[in-house]
mmCIF file with all atom_site columns, C-alpha atoms in Angstrom:
data_model
loop_
_atom_site.group_PDB
_atom_site.id
_atom_site.type_symbol
_atom_site.label_atom_id
_atom_site.label_alt_id
_atom_site.label_comp_id
_atom_site.label_asym_id
_atom_site.label_entity_id
_atom_site.label_seq_id
_atom_site.pdbx_PDB_ins_code
_atom_site.Cartn_x
_atom_site.Cartn_y
_atom_site.Cartn_z
_atom_site.occupancy
_atom_site.B_iso_or_equiv
_atom_site.pdbx_formal_charge
_atom_site.auth_seq_id
_atom_site.auth_comp_id
_atom_site.auth_asym_id
_atom_site.auth_atom_id
_atom_site.pdbx_PDB_model_num
ATOM 1   C CA . UNK A 1 1   ? 216.306 344.323 142.435 1.00 59.00 ? 91  UNK A CA 1
ATOM 2   C CA . UNK A 1 2   ? 213.279 342.397 141.145 1.00 77.00 ? 92  UNK A CA 1
ATOM 3   C CA . UNK A 1 3   ? 209.828 343.645 141.908 1.00 93.00 ? 93  UNK A CA 1
ATOM 4   C CA . UNK A 1 4   ? 207.955 342.191 144.864 1.00 96.00 ? 94  UNK A CA 1
ATOM 5   C CA . UNK A 1 5   ? 204.410 340.857 144.344 1.00 98.00 ? 95  UNK A CA 1
ATOM 6   C CA . UNK A 1 6   ? 202.172 339.878 147.254 1.00 98.00 ? 96  UNK A CA 1
ATOM 7   C CA . UNK A 1 7   ? 199.760 336.972 146.695 1.00 98.00 ? 97  UNK A CA 1
ATOM 8   C CA . UNK A 1 8   ? 196.934 336.413 149.158 1.00 98.00 ? 98  UNK A CA 1
ATOM 9   C CA . UNK A 1 9   ? 196.827 332.887 150.540 1.00 95.00 ? 99  UNK A CA 1
ATOM 10  C CA . UNK A 1 10  ? 193.885 330.501 150.400 1.00 93.00 ? 100 UNK A CA 1
ATOM 11  C CA . UNK A 1 11  ? 192.488 329.411 153.776 1.00 90.00 ? 101 UNK A CA 1
ATOM 12  C CA . UNK A 1 12  ? 192.087 325.647 153.666 1.00 84.00 ? 102 UNK A CA 1
ATOM 13  C CA . UNK A 1 13  ? 189.590 323.463 155.536 1.00 79.00 ? 103 UNK A CA 1
ATOM 14  C CA . UNK A 1 14  ? 192.249 322.134 157.902 1.00 82.00 ? 104 UNK A CA 1
ATOM 15  C CA . UNK A 1 15  ? 193.200 325.488 159.385 1.00 84.00 ? 105 UNK A CA 1
ATOM 16  C CA . UNK A 1 16  ? 196.190 326.105 157.133 1.00 92.00 ? 106 UNK A CA 1
ATOM 17  C CA . UNK A 1 17  ? 197.142 328.331 154.232 1.00 94.00 ? 107 UNK A CA 1
ATOM 18  C CA . UNK A 1 18  ? 198.005 327.436 150.664 1.00 93.00 ? 108 UNK A CA 1
ATOM 19  C CA . UNK A 1 19  ? 198.896 329.080 147.370 1.00 95.00 ? 109 UNK A CA 1
ATOM 20  C CA . UNK A 1 20  ? 198.568 327.693 143.855 1.00 95.00 ? 110 UNK A CA 1
ATOM 21  C CA . UNK A 1 21  ? 201.853 327.129 142.071 1.00 96.00 ? 111 UNK A CA 1
ATOM 22  C CA . UNK A 1 22  ? 200.296 328.716 138.981 1.00 97.00 ? 112 UNK A CA 1
ATOM 23  C CA . UNK A 1 23  ? 200.202 332.103 140.726 1.00 98.00 ? 113 UNK A CA 1
ATOM 24  C CA . UNK A 1 24  ? 203.789 331.758 141.893 1.00 98.00 ? 114 UNK A CA 1
ATOM 25  C CA . UNK A 1 25  ? 205.037 330.787 138.434 1.00 98.00 ? 115 UNK A CA 1
ATOM 26  C CA . UNK A 1 26  ? 203.094 333.653 136.835 1.00 97.00 ? 116 UNK A CA 1
ATOM 27  C CA . UNK A 1 27  ? 204.907 336.161 139.036 1.00 98.00 ? 117 UNK A CA 1
ATOM 28  C CA . UNK A 1 28  ? 208.307 334.527 138.531 1.00 97.00 ? 118 UNK A CA 1
ATOM 29  C CA . UNK A 1 29  ? 207.872 334.550 134.756 1.00 97.00 ? 119 UNK A CA 1
ATOM 30  C CA . UNK A 1 30  ? 207.356 338.301 134.754 1.00 95.00 ? 120 UNK A CA 1
ATOM 31  C CA . UNK A 1 31  ? 210.716 338.631 136.521 1.00 95.00 ? 121 UNK A CA 1
ATOM 32  C CA . UNK A 1 32  ? 209.312 339.470 139.944 1.00 96.00 ? 122 UNK A CA 1
ATOM 33  C CA . UNK A 1 33  ? 209.569 337.833 143.362 1.00 97.00 ? 123 UNK A CA 1
ATOM 34  C CA . UNK A 1 34  ? 206.381 336.264 144.793 1.00 97.00 ? 124 UNK A CA 1
ATOM 35  C CA . UNK A 1 35  ? 205.494 336.674 148.452 1.00 96.00 ? 125 UNK A CA 1
ATOM 36  C CA . UNK A 1 36  ? 202.653 334.849 150.208 1.00 95.00 ? 126 UNK A CA 1
ATOM 37  C CA . UNK A 1 37  ? 200.506 337.331 152.145 1.00 96.00 ? 127 UNK A CA 1
ATOM 38  C CA . UNK A 1 38  ? 198.971 335.962 155.341 1.00 94.00 ? 128 UNK A CA 1
ATOM 39  C CA . UNK A 1 39  ? 196.472 337.347 157.852 1.00 91.00 ? 129 UNK A CA 1
ATOM 40  C CA . UNK A 1 40  ? 198.242 339.702 160.211 1.00 84.00 ? 130 UNK A CA 1
ATOM 41  C CA . UNK A 1 41  ? 200.341 341.251 157.443 1.00 82.00 ? 131 UNK A CA 1
ATOM 42  C CA . UNK A 1 42  ? 200.514 344.944 158.201 1.00 78.00 ? 132 UNK A CA 1
ATOM 43  C CA . UNK A 1 43  ? 201.196 348.224 156.470 1.00 86.00 ? 133 UNK A CA 1
ATOM 44  C CA . UNK A 1 44  ? 204.957 347.624 156.563 1.00 90.00 ? 134 UNK A CA 1
ATOM 45  C CA . UNK A 1 45  ? 204.437 344.780 154.103 1.00 91.00 ? 135 UNK A CA 1
ATOM 46  C CA . UNK A 1 46  ? 202.258 346.882 151.810 1.00 93.00 ? 136 UNK A CA 1
ATOM 47  C CA . UNK A 1 47  ? 204.959 349.566 151.794 1.00 92.00 ? 137 UNK A CA 1
ATOM 48  C CA . UNK A 1 48  ? 207.467 347.267 150.073 1.00 94.00 ? 138 UNK A CA 1
ATOM 49  C CA . UNK A 1 49  ? 205.111 345.687 147.517 1.00 96.00 ? 139 UNK A CA 1
ATOM 50  C CA . UNK A 1 50  ? 205.070 346.679 143.862 1.00 96.00 ? 140 UNK A CA 1
ATOM 51  C CA . UNK A 1 51  ? 201.766 344.855 143.367 1.00 97.00 ? 141 UNK A CA 1
ATOM 52  C CA . UNK A 1 52  ? 199.155 343.101 145.493 1.00 98.00 ? 142 UNK A CA 1
ATOM 53  C CA . UNK A 1 53  ? 197.232 340.228 143.904 1.00 98.00 ? 143 UNK A CA 1
ATOM 54  C CA . UNK A 1 54  ? 193.965 339.076 145.479 1.00 98.00 ? 144 UNK A CA 1
ATOM 55  C CA . UNK A 1 55  ? 193.776 335.448 144.385 1.00 98.00 ? 145 UNK A CA 1
ATOM 56  C CA . UNK A 1 56  ? 190.778 333.271 143.579 1.00 96.00 ? 146 UNK A CA 1
ATOM 57  C CA . UNK A 1 57  ? 188.733 331.296 146.079 1.00 94.00 ? 147 UNK A CA 1
ATOM 58  C CA . UNK A 1 58  ? 185.244 330.218 147.051 1.00 92.00 ? 148 UNK A CA 1
ATOM 59  C CA . UNK A 1 59  ? 181.935 332.050 147.387 1.00 94.00 ? 149 UNK A CA 1
ATOM 60  C CA . UNK A 1 60  ? 181.854 335.187 149.554 1.00 94.00 ? 150 UNK A CA 1
ATOM 61  C CA . UNK A 1 61  ? 179.148 335.087 152.222 1.00 94.00 ? 151 UNK A CA 1
ATOM 62  C CA . UNK A 1 62  ? 176.140 337.183 151.060 1.00 93.00 ? 152 UNK A CA 1
ATOM 63  C CA . UNK A 1 63  ? 176.148 338.938 154.440 1.00 93.00 ? 153 UNK A CA 1
ATOM 64  C CA . UNK A 1 64  ? 179.079 340.931 153.070 1.00 95.00 ? 154 UNK A CA 1
ATOM 65  C CA . UNK A 1 65  ? 176.814 342.673 150.565 1.00 94.00 ? 155 UNK A CA 1
ATOM 66  C CA . UNK A 1 66  ? 173.568 342.587 152.524 1.00 90.00 ? 156 UNK A CA 1
ATOM 67  C CA . UNK A 1 67  ? 171.615 340.056 150.476 1.00 78.00 ? 157 UNK A CA 1
ATOM 68  C CA . UNK A 1 68  ? 169.660 336.918 151.368 1.00 71.00 ? 158 UNK A CA 1
ATOM 69  C CA . UNK A 1 69  ? 171.721 333.832 150.679 1.00 66.00 ? 159 UNK A CA 1
ATOM 70  C CA . UNK A 1 70  ? 170.777 332.041 147.448 1.00 63.00 ? 160 UNK A CA 1
ATOM 71  C CA . UNK A 1 71  ? 174.152 330.374 146.955 1.00 59.00 ? 161 UNK A CA 1
ATOM 72  C CA . UNK A 1 72  ? 174.414 326.761 145.871 1.00 65.00 ? 162 UNK A CA 1
ATOM 73  C CA . UNK A 1 73  ? 177.457 325.783 147.900 1.00 72.00 ? 163 UNK A CA 1
ATOM 74  C CA . UNK A 1 74  ? 179.489 326.635 151.020 1.00 84.00 ? 164 UNK A CA 1
ATOM 75  C CA . UNK A 1 75  ? 180.476 330.249 151.617 1.00 90.00 ? 165 UNK A CA 1
ATOM 76  C CA . UNK A 1 76  ? 183.500 332.000 153.071 1.00 92.00 ? 166 UNK A CA 1
ATOM 77  C CA . UNK A 1 77  ? 183.395 334.913 155.500 1.00 93.00 ? 167 UNK A CA 1
ATOM 78  C CA . UNK A 1 78  ? 186.675 335.291 157.415 1.00 94.00 ? 168 UNK A CA 1
ATOM 79  C CA . UNK A 1 79  ? 188.983 335.298 154.416 1.00 96.00 ? 169 UNK A CA 1
ATOM 80  C CA . UNK A 1 80  ? 186.808 337.701 152.369 1.00 96.00 ? 170 UNK A CA 1
ATOM 81  C CA . UNK A 1 81  ? 186.586 340.141 155.284 1.00 96.00 ? 171 UNK A CA 1
ATOM 82  C CA . UNK A 1 82  ? 190.359 340.071 155.638 1.00 96.00 ? 172 UNK A CA 1
ATOM 83  C CA . UNK A 1 83  ? 190.980 340.567 151.910 1.00 97.00 ? 173 UNK A CA 1
ATOM 84  C CA . UNK A 1 84  ? 188.468 343.386 151.620 1.00 97.00 ? 174 UNK A CA 1
ATOM 85  C CA . UNK A 1 85  ? 190.272 345.196 154.418 1.00 96.00 ? 175 UNK A CA 1
ATOM 86  C CA . UNK A 1 86  ? 193.612 344.482 152.765 1.00 96.00 ? 176 UNK A CA 1
ATOM 87  C CA . UNK A 1 87  ? 192.305 345.869 149.492 1.00 97.00 ? 177 UNK A CA 1
ATOM 88  C CA . UNK A 1 88  ? 191.176 349.092 151.168 1.00 96.00 ? 178 UNK A CA 1
ATOM 89  C CA . UNK A 1 89  ? 194.545 349.511 152.876 1.00 96.00 ? 179 UNK A CA 1
ATOM 90  C CA . UNK A 1 90  ? 196.404 348.900 149.628 1.00 96.00 ? 180 UNK A CA 1
ATOM 91  C CA . UNK A 1 91  ? 194.278 351.499 147.866 1.00 96.00 ? 181 UNK A CA 1
ATOM 92  C CA . UNK A 1 92  ? 194.948 354.015 150.631 1.00 95.00 ? 182 UNK A CA 1
ATOM 93  C CA . UNK A 1 93  ? 198.682 353.307 150.392 1.00 95.00 ? 183 UNK A CA 1
ATOM 94  C CA . UNK A 1 94  ? 198.754 353.635 146.592 1.00 96.00 ? 184 UNK A CA 1
ATOM 95  C CA . UNK A 1 95  ? 199.732 350.010 145.966 1.00 96.00 ? 185 UNK A CA 1
ATOM 96  C CA . UNK A 1 96  ? 198.501 348.656 142.607 1.00 97.00 ? 186 UNK A CA 1
ATOM 97  C CA . UNK A 1 97  ? 195.996 345.814 143.025 1.00 98.00 ? 187 UNK A CA 1
ATOM 98  C CA . UNK A 1 98  ? 194.979 342.954 140.739 1.00 98.00 ? 188 UNK A CA 1
ATOM 99  C CA . UNK A 1 99  ? 191.901 340.968 141.755 1.00 98.00 ? 189 UNK A CA 1
ATOM 100 C CA . UNK A 1 100 ? 191.481 337.532 140.167 1.00 98.00 ? 190 UNK A CA 1
ATOM 101 C CA . UNK A 1 101 ? 188.081 335.765 140.180 1.00 97.00 ? 191 UNK A CA 1
ATOM 102 C CA . UNK A 1 102 ? 186.974 335.960 143.837 1.00 97.00 ? 192 UNK A CA 1
ATOM 103 C CA . UNK A 1 103 ? 189.575 338.698 144.230 1.00 98.00 ? 193 UNK A CA 1
ATOM 104 C CA . UNK A 1 104 ? 187.704 340.858 141.713 1.00 98.00 ? 194 UNK A CA 1
ATOM 105 C CA . UNK A 1 105 ? 184.417 340.095 143.462 1.00 98.00 ? 195 UNK A CA 1
ATOM 106 C CA . UNK A 1 106 ? 185.834 341.191 146.827 1.00 98.00 ? 196 UNK A CA 1
ATOM 107 C CA . UNK A 1 107 ? 187.186 344.408 145.311 1.00 98.00 ? 197 UNK A CA 1
ATOM 108 C CA . UNK A 1 108 ? 183.697 345.201 144.037 1.00 98.00 ? 198 UNK A CA 1
ATOM 109 C CA . UNK A 1 109 ? 181.979 344.265 147.311 1.00 98.00 ? 199 UNK A CA 1
ATOM 110 C CA . UNK A 1 110 ? 184.451 346.419 149.242 1.00 97.00 ? 200 UNK A CA 1
ATOM 111 C CA . UNK A 1 111 ? 183.449 349.331 147.015 1.00 96.00 ? 201 UNK A CA 1
ATOM 112 C CA . UNK A 1 112 ? 179.686 348.788 147.405 1.00 96.00 ? 202 UNK A CA 1
ATOM 113 C CA . UNK A 1 113 ? 178.602 346.293 144.729 1.00 97.00 ? 203 UNK A CA 1
ATOM 114 C CA . UNK A 1 114 ? 176.898 342.931 145.191 1.00 96.00 ? 204 UNK A CA 1
ATOM 115 C CA . UNK A 1 115 ? 177.053 339.571 143.481 1.00 96.00 ? 205 UNK A CA 1
ATOM 116 C CA . UNK A 1 116 ? 175.022 337.484 141.088 1.00 95.00 ? 206 UNK A CA 1
ATOM 117 C CA . UNK A 1 117 ? 175.027 334.425 143.308 1.00 93.00 ? 207 UNK A CA 1
ATOM 118 C CA . UNK A 1 118 ? 174.487 331.780 140.629 1.00 93.00 ? 208 UNK A CA 1
ATOM 119 C CA . UNK A 1 119 ? 174.857 332.840 137.013 1.00 95.00 ? 209 UNK A CA 1
ATOM 120 C CA . UNK A 1 120 ? 172.762 330.008 135.476 1.00 93.00 ? 210 UNK A CA 1
ATOM 121 C CA . UNK A 1 121 ? 169.779 331.077 137.609 1.00 92.00 ? 211 UNK A CA 1
ATOM 122 C CA . UNK A 1 122 ? 170.056 334.833 137.185 1.00 93.00 ? 212 UNK A CA 1
ATOM 123 C CA . UNK A 1 123 ? 171.472 335.550 133.722 1.00 96.00 ? 213 UNK A CA 1
ATOM 124 C CA . UNK A 1 124 ? 169.238 334.882 130.734 1.00 95.00 ? 214 UNK A CA 1
ATOM 125 C CA . UNK A 1 125 ? 171.081 332.958 128.062 1.00 95.00 ? 215 UNK A CA 1
ATOM 126 C CA . UNK A 1 126 ? 174.049 332.446 130.374 1.00 96.00 ? 216 UNK A CA 1
ATOM 127 C CA . UNK A 1 127 ? 177.198 330.801 129.117 1.00 93.00 ? 217 UNK A CA 1
ATOM 128 C CA . UNK A 1 128 ? 178.945 328.086 131.096 1.00 92.00 ? 218 UNK A CA 1
ATOM 129 C CA . UNK A 1 129 ? 181.525 330.087 133.049 1.00 94.00 ? 219 UNK A CA 1
ATOM 130 C CA . UNK A 1 130 ? 182.515 327.231 135.337 1.00 90.00 ? 220 UNK A CA 1
ATOM 131 C CA . UNK A 1 131 ? 183.603 324.078 133.589 1.00 80.00 ? 221 UNK A CA 1
ATOM 132 C CA . UNK A 1 132 ? 185.538 322.087 136.169 1.00 76.00 ? 222 UNK A CA 1
ATOM 133 C CA . UNK A 1 133 ? 188.476 322.918 138.424 1.00 75.00 ? 223 UNK A CA 1
ATOM 134 C CA . UNK A 1 134 ? 190.828 320.836 136.282 1.00 78.00 ? 224 UNK A CA 1
ATOM 135 C CA . UNK A 1 135 ? 189.315 322.065 133.017 1.00 82.00 ? 225 UNK A CA 1
ATOM 136 C CA . UNK A 1 136 ? 188.035 325.672 133.221 1.00 84.00 ? 226 UNK A CA 1
ATOM 137 C CA . UNK A 1 137 ? 185.621 326.929 130.571 1.00 90.00 ? 227 UNK A CA 1
ATOM 138 C CA . UNK A 1 138 ? 186.972 329.097 127.759 1.00 94.00 ? 228 UNK A CA 1
ATOM 139 C CA . UNK A 1 139 ? 184.550 331.735 126.515 1.00 96.00 ? 229 UNK A CA 1
ATOM 140 C CA . UNK A 1 140 ? 184.572 334.899 124.458 1.00 97.00 ? 230 UNK A CA 1
ATOM 141 C CA . UNK A 1 141 ? 185.419 338.365 125.739 1.00 98.00 ? 231 UNK A CA 1
ATOM 142 C CA . UNK A 1 142 ? 184.343 341.828 124.612 1.00 98.00 ? 232 UNK A CA 1
ATOM 143 C CA . UNK A 1 143 ? 186.713 344.587 125.696 1.00 98.00 ? 233 UNK A CA 1
ATOM 144 C CA . UNK A 1 144 ? 185.124 347.980 126.390 1.00 97.00 ? 234 UNK A CA 1
ATOM 145 C CA . UNK A 1 145 ? 186.301 351.285 127.813 1.00 95.00 ? 235 UNK A CA 1
ATOM 146 C CA . UNK A 1 146 ? 189.484 353.257 127.309 1.00 95.00 ? 236 UNK A CA 1
ATOM 147 C CA . UNK A 1 147 ? 191.346 352.850 130.609 1.00 97.00 ? 237 UNK A CA 1
ATOM 148 C CA . UNK A 1 148 ? 194.668 351.202 131.303 1.00 98.00 ? 238 UNK A CA 1
ATOM 149 C CA . UNK A 1 149 ? 193.177 347.735 131.742 1.00 98.00 ? 239 UNK A CA 1
ATOM 150 C CA . UNK A 1 150 ? 191.102 348.067 128.572 1.00 98.00 ? 240 UNK A CA 1
ATOM 151 C CA . UNK A 1 151 ? 194.235 349.003 126.657 1.00 98.00 ? 241 UNK A CA 1
ATOM 152 C CA . UNK A 1 152 ? 196.208 346.152 128.201 1.00 98.00 ? 242 UNK A CA 1
ATOM 153 C CA . UNK A 1 153 ? 193.678 343.511 127.115 1.00 98.00 ? 243 UNK A CA 1
ATOM 154 C CA . UNK A 1 154 ? 192.764 345.048 123.762 1.00 98.00 ? 244 UNK A CA 1
ATOM 155 C CA . UNK A 1 155 ? 192.526 342.242 121.216 1.00 97.00 ? 245 UNK A CA 1
ATOM 156 C CA . UNK A 1 156 ? 192.041 339.543 123.858 1.00 98.00 ? 246 UNK A CA 1
ATOM 157 C CA . UNK A 1 157 ? 189.144 337.546 122.421 1.00 97.00 ? 247 UNK A CA 1
ATOM 158 C CA . UNK A 1 158 ? 188.722 334.665 124.892 1.00 97.00 ? 248 UNK A CA 1
ATOM 159 C CA . UNK A 1 159 ? 189.651 333.729 128.454 1.00 97.00 ? 249 UNK A CA 1
ATOM 160 C CA . UNK A 1 160 ? 189.498 330.737 130.813 1.00 95.00 ? 250 UNK A CA 1
ATOM 161 C CA . UNK A 1 161 ? 187.032 330.974 133.692 1.00 94.00 ? 251 UNK A CA 1
ATOM 162 C CA . UNK A 1 162 ? 186.118 328.838 136.669 1.00 92.00 ? 252 UNK A CA 1
ATOM 163 C CA . UNK A 1 163 ? 183.273 330.548 138.532 1.00 94.00 ? 253 UNK A CA 1
ATOM 164 C CA . UNK A 1 164 ? 179.496 330.513 138.951 1.00 94.00 ? 254 UNK A CA 1
ATOM 165 C CA . UNK A 1 165 ? 179.164 333.977 140.524 1.00 95.00 ? 255 UNK A CA 1
ATOM 166 C CA . UNK A 1 166 ? 179.917 337.462 139.208 1.00 97.00 ? 256 UNK A CA 1
ATOM 167 C CA . UNK A 1 167 ? 179.554 341.076 140.264 1.00 98.00 ? 257 UNK A CA 1
ATOM 168 C CA . UNK A 1 168 ? 176.094 342.522 139.621 1.00 97.00 ? 258 UNK A CA 1
ATOM 169 C CA . UNK A 1 169 ? 177.242 346.095 138.897 1.00 98.00 ? 259 UNK A CA 1
ATOM 170 C CA . UNK A 1 170 ? 180.330 348.216 138.437 1.00 98.00 ? 260 UNK A CA 1
ATOM 171 C CA . UNK A 1 171 ? 181.126 349.909 141.767 1.00 98.00 ? 261 UNK A CA 1
ATOM 172 C CA . UNK A 1 172 ? 181.365 353.665 142.152 1.00 97.00 ? 262 UNK A CA 1
ATOM 173 C CA . UNK A 1 173 ? 184.784 354.972 141.195 1.00 97.00 ? 263 UNK A CA 1
ATOM 174 C CA . UNK A 1 174 ? 185.391 352.117 138.758 1.00 98.00 ? 264 UNK A CA 1
ATOM 175 C CA . UNK A 1 175 ? 184.820 351.600 135.052 1.00 98.00 ? 265 UNK A CA 1
ATOM 176 C CA . UNK A 1 176 ? 183.856 348.494 133.123 1.00 98.00 ? 266 UNK A CA 1
ATOM 177 C CA . UNK A 1 177 ? 186.646 347.041 131.008 1.00 98.00 ? 267 UNK A CA 1
ATOM 178 C CA . UNK A 1 178 ? 185.209 343.810 129.569 1.00 98.00 ? 268 UNK A CA 1
ATOM 179 C CA . UNK A 1 179 ? 182.091 341.632 129.373 1.00 98.00 ? 269 UNK A CA 1
ATOM 180 C CA . UNK A 1 180 ? 181.362 338.074 128.339 1.00 98.00 ? 270 UNK A CA 1
ATOM 181 C CA . UNK A 1 181 ? 178.988 337.553 125.373 1.00 97.00 ? 271 UNK A CA 1
ATOM 182 C CA . UNK A 1 182 ? 176.130 336.862 127.822 1.00 97.00 ? 272 UNK A CA 1
ATOM 183 C CA . UNK A 1 183 ? 176.607 340.238 129.507 1.00 97.00 ? 273 UNK A CA 1
ATOM 184 C CA . UNK A 1 184 ? 178.438 339.062 132.625 1.00 98.00 ? 274 UNK A CA 1
ATOM 185 C CA . UNK A 1 185 ? 180.946 341.707 133.764 1.00 98.00 ? 275 UNK A CA 1
ATOM 186 C CA . UNK A 1 186 ? 184.414 340.241 133.298 1.00 98.00 ? 276 UNK A CA 1
ATOM 187 C CA . UNK A 1 187 ? 186.754 343.137 134.140 1.00 98.00 ? 277 UNK A CA 1
ATOM 188 C CA . UNK A 1 188 ? 186.735 346.444 136.032 1.00 98.00 ? 278 UNK A CA 1
ATOM 189 C CA . UNK A 1 189 ? 189.323 349.105 136.808 1.00 98.00 ? 279 UNK A CA 1
ATOM 190 C CA . UNK A 1 190 ? 189.659 352.098 139.109 1.00 98.00 ? 280 UNK A CA 1
ATOM 191 C CA . UNK A 1 191 ? 189.088 355.508 137.542 1.00 97.00 ? 281 UNK A CA 1
ATOM 192 C CA . UNK A 1 192 ? 191.454 357.402 139.848 1.00 95.00 ? 282 UNK A CA 1
ATOM 193 C CA . UNK A 1 193 ? 194.372 356.799 142.168 1.00 95.00 ? 283 UNK A CA 1
ATOM 194 C CA . UNK A 1 194 ? 196.713 353.851 141.809 1.00 95.00 ? 284 UNK A CA 1
ATOM 195 C CA . UNK A 1 195 ? 195.615 351.079 139.418 1.00 97.00 ? 285 UNK A CA 1
ATOM 196 C CA . UNK A 1 196 ? 193.118 348.590 140.815 1.00 98.00 ? 286 UNK A CA 1
ATOM 197 C CA . UNK A 1 197 ? 192.235 346.040 138.155 1.00 98.00 ? 287 UNK A CA 1
ATOM 198 C CA . UNK A 1 198 ? 189.807 343.153 138.550 1.00 98.00 ? 288 UNK A CA 1
ATOM 199 C CA . UNK A 1 199 ? 189.387 340.225 136.145 1.00 98.00 ? 289 UNK A CA 1
ATOM 200 C CA . UNK A 1 200 ? 186.793 337.487 136.567 1.00 98.00 ? 290 UNK A CA 1
ATOM 201 C CA . UNK A 1 201 ? 188.827 334.955 134.612 1.00 97.00 ? 291 UNK A CA 1
ATOM 202 C CA . UNK A 1 202 ? 192.083 333.198 135.547 1.00 96.00 ? 292 UNK A CA 1
ATOM 203 C CA . UNK A 1 203 ? 195.070 334.824 133.818 1.00 97.00 ? 293 UNK A CA 1
ATOM 204 C CA . UNK A 1 204 ? 197.466 332.456 135.570 1.00 97.00 ? 294 UNK A CA 1
ATOM 205 C CA . UNK A 1 205 ? 195.820 329.632 133.582 1.00 95.00 ? 295 UNK A CA 1
ATOM 206 C CA . UNK A 1 206 ? 195.323 331.123 130.122 1.00 96.00 ? 296 UNK A CA 1
ATOM 207 C CA . UNK A 1 207 ? 198.488 333.214 129.807 1.00 97.00 ? 297 UNK A CA 1
ATOM 208 C CA . UNK A 1 208 ? 196.749 336.594 129.829 1.00 98.00 ? 298 UNK A CA 1
ATOM 209 C CA . UNK A 1 209 ? 198.903 337.523 132.839 1.00 98.00 ? 299 UNK A CA 1
ATOM 210 C CA . UNK A 1 210 ? 201.424 338.635 130.206 1.00 98.00 ? 300 UNK A CA 1
ATOM 211 C CA . UNK A 1 211 ? 199.123 341.567 129.409 1.00 98.00 ? 301 UNK A CA 1
ATOM 212 C CA . UNK A 1 212 ? 198.278 342.417 133.015 1.00 98.00 ? 302 UNK A CA 1
ATOM 213 C CA . UNK A 1 213 ? 201.339 342.151 135.215 1.00 98.00 ? 303 UNK A CA 1
ATOM 214 C CA . UNK A 1 214 ? 203.951 344.217 133.289 1.00 97.00 ? 304 UNK A CA 1
ATOM 215 C CA . UNK A 1 215 ? 201.967 347.515 133.279 1.00 97.00 ? 305 UNK A CA 1
ATOM 216 C CA . UNK A 1 216 ? 200.933 347.048 136.913 1.00 97.00 ? 306 UNK A CA 1
ATOM 217 C CA . UNK A 1 217 ? 204.531 346.336 137.924 1.00 95.00 ? 307 UNK A CA 1
ATOM 218 C CA . UNK A 1 218 ? 205.688 349.488 136.149 1.00 94.00 ? 308 UNK A CA 1
ATOM 219 C CA . UNK A 1 219 ? 203.148 351.514 138.117 1.00 92.00 ? 309 UNK A CA 1
ATOM 220 C CA . UNK A 1 220 ? 204.294 349.893 141.341 1.00 90.00 ? 310 UNK A CA 1
ATOM 221 C CA . UNK A 1 221 ? 207.946 350.710 140.679 1.00 86.00 ? 311 UNK A CA 1
ATOM 222 C CA . UNK A 1 222 ? 207.040 354.282 139.766 1.00 84.00 ? 312 UNK A CA 1
ATOM 223 C CA . UNK A 1 223 ? 205.250 354.653 143.094 1.00 81.00 ? 313 UNK A CA 1
ATOM 224 C CA . UNK A 1 224 ? 208.311 353.473 145.007 1.00 75.00 ? 314 UNK A CA 1
ATOM 225 C CA . UNK A 1 225 ? 210.562 355.776 142.987 1.00 71.00 ? 315 UNK A CA 1
#
């Protein structure tokens, strides 16, 4: 039986849910079955997943990390609150988690970190991490640490990003796995328990999913026996 990977859905402006085909194809290409995760999904769903992926999205509302708002665009509150709760439940249940872009940011916020709300304003010598939605920016990557994520991405020299925010610190219980040349934190991973990996870039776009999903799927299958 193929592995089962849950993908959190984007909340659109018209009151519906959507999911990028890139995420679906990424999961299918690793030989697993994708499943869209919607609000209201309970612990019975988590129990059957081999991996939960928190997908990308907009800017989390600064109220989530107790800061004054300095954002440059609209913010999201309902979806981030839901995904942070989902992340905590997945961690408690031992389900491996992969956070992508906003997904990584929500993992960090859920564990006590905050955000750099606009990289060009707050990071000296900042690179362009955004580009455009249709043409993300490729930039260098420096892998650090010795954990499972660091080993998985060893030798990965560049990634494709589409973001203007980033986490401002590594949360307690996590280690840093990669940085951009300008110092922006690009990857984190849990130091204990089931794997919880966060990447600020978009592996579904640049092909680096091939390094990330197989080891996480193995851990998920091991958990389910």
